[in-house]
Coordinates of C-alpha atoms in Angstrom, one line a residue:
X1 CA 0.0 0.0 0.0
X2 CA 2.9 2.4 0.6
X3 CA 5.3 1.4 -2.2
X4 CA 5.2 1.3 -6.0
X5 CA 4.3 -2.4 -6.0
X6 CA 1.0 -3.0 -8.0
X7 CA -1.0 -6.1 -8.4
X8 CA -2.9 -6.7 -11.6
X9 CA -5.4 -9.5 -11.9
X10 CA -6.7 -11.0 -15.2
X11 CA -9.7 -13.2 -14.9
X12 CA -9.7 -15.6 -17.9
X13 CA -12.5 -18.2 -18.3
X14 CA -10.4 -21.0 -16.9
X15 CA -7.9 -19.3 -14.6
X16 CA -6.9 -16.1 -12.9
X17 CA -3.5 -14.6 -13.7
X18 CA -1.9 -12.2 -11.2
X19 CA 1.0 -9.9 -12.1
X20 CA 3.0 -8.0 -9.5
X21 CA 4.6 -5.0 -11.0
X22 CA 6.9 -2.3 -9.5
X23 CA 5.5 1.0 -10.8
X24 CA 3.5 1.3 -14.0
X25 CA 3.4 -0.7 -17.2
X26 CA 1.5 -0.1 -20.4
X27 CA -1.4 -2.4 -21.2
X28 CA 0.6 -3.9 -24.0
X29 CA 3.6 -4.7 -21.7
X30 CA 1.2 -6.3 -19.2
X31 CA -0.5 -8.3 -22.0
X32 CA 2.9 -9.7 -23.1
X33 CA 3.6 -10.9 -19.6
X34 CA 0.7 -13.3 -19.5
X35 CA 2.2 -16.0 -21.6
X36 CA 5.8 -17.0 -22.1
X37 CA 7.4 -16.0 -25.5
X38 CA 4.1 -14.3 -26.6
X39 CA 3.8 -11.5 -29.1
X40 CA 1.3 -8.9 -30.1
X41 CA -0.6 -9.8 -33.3
X42 CA -3.6 -9.1 -35.6
X43 CA -5.5 -5.9 -34.9
X44 CA -3.0 -4.9 -32.1
X45 CA -0.1 -5.3 -34.5
X46 CA -2.0 -3.3 -37.2
X47 CA -2.4 -0.5 -34.7
X48 CA 1.3 -0.6 -33.6
X49 CA 2.4 -0.4 -37.3
X50 CA 0.0 2.5 -38.0
X51 CA -2.0 0.4 -40.5
X52 CA -5.4 1.4 -39.0
X53 CA -7.1 4.6 -38.1
X54 CA -8.8 2.9 -35.2
X55 CA -7.7 2.5 -31.6
X56 CA -8.7 -1.1 -30.9
X57 CA -9.9 -1.9 -27.4
X58 CA -9.2 -5.6 -27.8
X59 CA -5.6 -6.6 -27.5
X60 CA -4.5 -9.8 -29.3
X61 CA -1.6 -11.8 -27.8
X62 CA -0.4 -14.9 -29.6
X63 CA 1.6 -17.7 -27.9
X64 CA 2.5 -20.7 -30.0
X65 CA 1.6 -24.3 -29.7
X66 CA 4.5 -26.8 -29.4
X67 CA 5.9 -28.2 -32.7
X68 CA 3.8 -31.0 -34.0
X69 CA 4.4 -33.6 -36.6
X70 CA 1.9 -32.9 -39.3
X71 CA 0.7 -35.2 -42.1
X72 CA 0.1 -33.6 -45.4
X73 CA -3.5 -33.9 -46.2
X74 CA -5.0 -33.7 -49.7
X75 CA -7.3 -30.8 -49.8
X76 CA -10.5 -31.1 -51.8
X77 CA -12.8 -28.4 -53.0
X78 CA -15.7 -29.8 -51.0
X79 CA -13.5 -29.5 -47.9
X80 CA -12.8 -25.8 -48.6
X81 CA -16.5 -25.1 -49.2
X82 CA -17.7 -26.9 -46.0
X83 CA -15.1 -25.2 -43.9
X84 CA -16.0 -21.7 -45.0
X85 CA -19.7 -22.2 -44.9
X86 CA -19.3 -22.5 -41.1
X87 CA -18.7 -19.6 -38.8
X88 CA -15.0 -18.9 -37.9
X89 CA -13.6 -20.2 -34.7
X90 CA -13.2 -17.4 -32.2
X91 CA -11.2 -17.6 -29.0
X92 CA -13.1 -17.1 -25.8
X93 CA -9.9 -16.9 -23.8
X94 CA -10.5 -13.2 -23.0
X95 CA -10.1 -11.1 -19.8
X96 CA -11.1 -7.6 -19.1
X97 CA -8.6 -5.0 -18.1
X98 CA -9.9 -1.5 -17.6
X99 CA -11.3 -0.3 -20.9
X100 CA -9.6 -3.2 -22.7
X101 CA -10.2 -6.8 -23.4
X102 CA -7.1 -9.0 -23.7
X103 CA -7.5 -12.1 -25.9
X104 CA -4.9 -14.9 -25.7
X105 CA -4.5 -16.8 -29.0
X106 CA -2.8 -20.2 -29.0
X107 CA -1.4 -20.0 -32.5
X108 CA 0.2 -22.6 -34.7
X109 CA 3.9 -23.3 -34.3
X110 CA 6.0 -20.9 -36.5
X111 CA 9.2 -20.5 -34.5
X112 CA 8.1 -16.9 -34.1
X113 CA 8.4 -16.3 -37.8
X114 CA 8.3 -12.5 -38.5
X115 CA 8.3 -11.5 -34.8
X116 CA 10.2 -8.3 -34.2
X117 CA 10.9 -5.9 -31.3
X118 CA 8.7 -2.8 -32.0
X119 CA 9.4 0.0 -29.5
X120 CA 10.4 -2.5 -26.9
X121 CA 7.3 -4.7 -27.6
X122 CA 7.4 -8.1 -29.3
X123 CA 5.0 -7.9 -32.2
X124 CA 4.6 -9.3 -35.7
X125 CA 6.3 -7.5 -38.5
X126 CA 4.4 -5.7 -41.2
X127 CA 4.6 -8.7 -43.5
X128 CA 3.5 -11.3 -40.9
X129 CA 0.8 -8.9 -39.7
X130 CA -0.8 -8.6 -43.2
X131 CA -0.7 -12.4 -43.6
X132 CA -2.3 -12.9 -40.2
X133 CA -5.0 -10.3 -40.9
X134 CA -5.9 -11.9 -44.2
X135 CA -6.0 -15.4 -42.5
X136 CA -8.1 -14.2 -39.6
X137 CA -9.9 -11.0 -40.5
X138 CA -12.3 -11.5 -37.5
X139 CA -9.3 -10.8 -35.3
X140 CA -8.3 -7.8 -37.4
X141 CA -11.3 -5.5 -37.5
X142 CA -13.0 -7.3 -40.4
X143 CA -12.2 -7.4 -44.1
X144 CA -12.8 -3.6 -44.7
X145 CA -10.1 -2.9 -42.1
X146 CA -7.8 -5.5 -43.7
X147 CA -8.1 -3.8 -47.0
X148 CA -7.3 -0.4 -45.4
X149 CA -4.2 -2.1 -43.8
X150 CA -3.0 -3.4 -47.2
X151 CA -3.3 0.1 -48.6
X152 CA -1.5 1.8 -45.8
X153 CA 1.2 -0.8 -45.8
X154 CA 2.2 -0.3 -49.4
X155 CA 5.3 1.8 -48.6
X156 CA 6.3 -0.3 -45.6
X157 CA 6.0 -3.9 -46.7
X158 CA 8.3 -6.1 -48.6
X159 CA 6.2 -8.4 -50.8
X160 CA 9.3 -10.6 -51.4
X161 CA 9.5 -11.2 -47.6
X162 CA 5.7 -11.7 -47.4
X163 CA 5.8 -14.3 -50.2
X164 CA 8.7 -16.1 -48.6
X165 CA 6.9 -16.1 -45.2
X166 CA 3.8 -17.6 -46.9
X167 CA 5.8 -20.4 -48.3
X168 CA 7.4 -21.2 -44.9
X169 CA 4.0 -21.1 -43.1
X170 CA 2.7 -23.9 -45.4
X171 CA -1.0 -23.1 -44.8
X172 CA -3.4 -25.8 -45.8
X173 CA -5.7 -23.2 -47.4
X174 CA -4.7 -21.0 -50.3
X175 CA -4.6 -17.7 -48.4
X176 CA -2.3 -16.2 -51.1
X177 CA -5.4 -15.8 -53.2
X178 CA -7.0 -13.5 -50.6
X179 CA -3.7 -11.6 -50.1
X180 CA -3.3 -11.0 -53.8
X181 CA -6.9 -9.9 -54.0
X182 CA -6.4 -7.4 -51.2
X183 CA -3.3 -6.1 -52.8
X184 CA -4.9 -5.6 -56.2
X185 CA -8.1 -4.2 -54.7
X186 CA -6.2 -1.6 -52.6
X187 CA -4.7 -0.1 -55.8
X188 CA -1.4 0.5 -54.0
X189 CA 0.8 -2.3 -55.5
X190 CA 2.4 -2.6 -58.9
X191 CA 2.2 -5.5 -61.3
X192 CA 5.5 -7.0 -60.4
X193 CA 4.4 -7.2 -56.7
X194 CA 1.1 -8.7 -57.6
X195 CA 2.7 -11.2 -59.9
X196 CA 4.6 -12.7 -56.9
X197 CA 1.3 -13.8 -55.4
X198 CA 0.2 -15.1 -58.8
X199 CA 3.2 -17.4 -58.9
X200 CA 1.6 -19.6 -56.2
X201 CA -0.6 -22.5 -57.2
X202 CA -4.3 -21.8 -58.0
X203 CA -6.0 -25.1 -57.5
X204 CA -9.2 -24.2 -55.6
X205 CA -12.0 -21.7 -55.4
X206 CA -11.4 -19.9 -52.1
X207 CA -13.2 -17.5 -49.8
X208 CA -12.0 -14.2 -48.3
X209 CA -13.8 -14.9 -45.1
X210 CA -16.3 -17.4 -43.5
X211 CA -20.1 -17.4 -44.0
X212 CA -20.5 -15.1 -46.9
X213 CA -24.1 -14.4 -47.7
X214 CA -24.4 -12.4 -50.9
X215 CA -21.2 -12.9 -52.7
X216 CA -19.3 -12.1 -55.9
X217 CA -16.5 -14.1 -57.6
X218 CA -13.1 -13.0 -58.9
X219 CA -12.0 -15.3 -61.7
X220 CA -8.5 -13.8 -61.6
X221 CA -8.0 -14.8 -57.9
X222 CA -10.5 -17.7 -57.8
X223 CA -12.0 -16.0 -54.7
X224 CA -15.4 -15.3 -53.3
X225 CA -15.9 -12.0 -51.6
X226 CA -18.9 -10.0 -50.3
X227 CA -21.1 -8.4 -52.9
X228 CA -20.2 -4.8 -53.4
X229 CA -16.9 -5.0 -51.5

């Protein structure tokens, strides 16, 4: 009571986490203390990179699952269709902190690919942030916000690095089709940059997000997107 020691309690659905701090920490520093080797991602990373005009009140913190041996599965069009007709999975591992909600995401093992120190905070790089936003728009403000992010990132992002990261991440689904669509739709990238995304395989019709109601189709990117988007 008489010193600079502070206690901060975070009530997650399955556990309470207490943090004892000498003095004051920012909400982002506190959020990073909740899981070992975690980093700020998705909408939070968009904000830290100035890729959004919003000030998100939900803070996304990713900590990775252990490495797993994965068997390559043969994807079928029917599997893609079924998966994206369903609502997206959304983490309920959320705790309130003042005006903020902190969401802990147990992400896939990537060896912290594209994680950098940003003003003393561990966060995803611009390239990794754009990939994550395209993969999980629900954690990134929705697809209109993702499009804005791609437009704002044009002078900051290396598309060569982004394409290399995509290959390393080895996603089951063809997210490169959504990323290329965002790039083209933003009007902020040249033909050479867009061509890099077109160098990936185009084997399936894909969806920019889950549960599209009225939709349009891009033949160029083999991608369904909301009507009028």
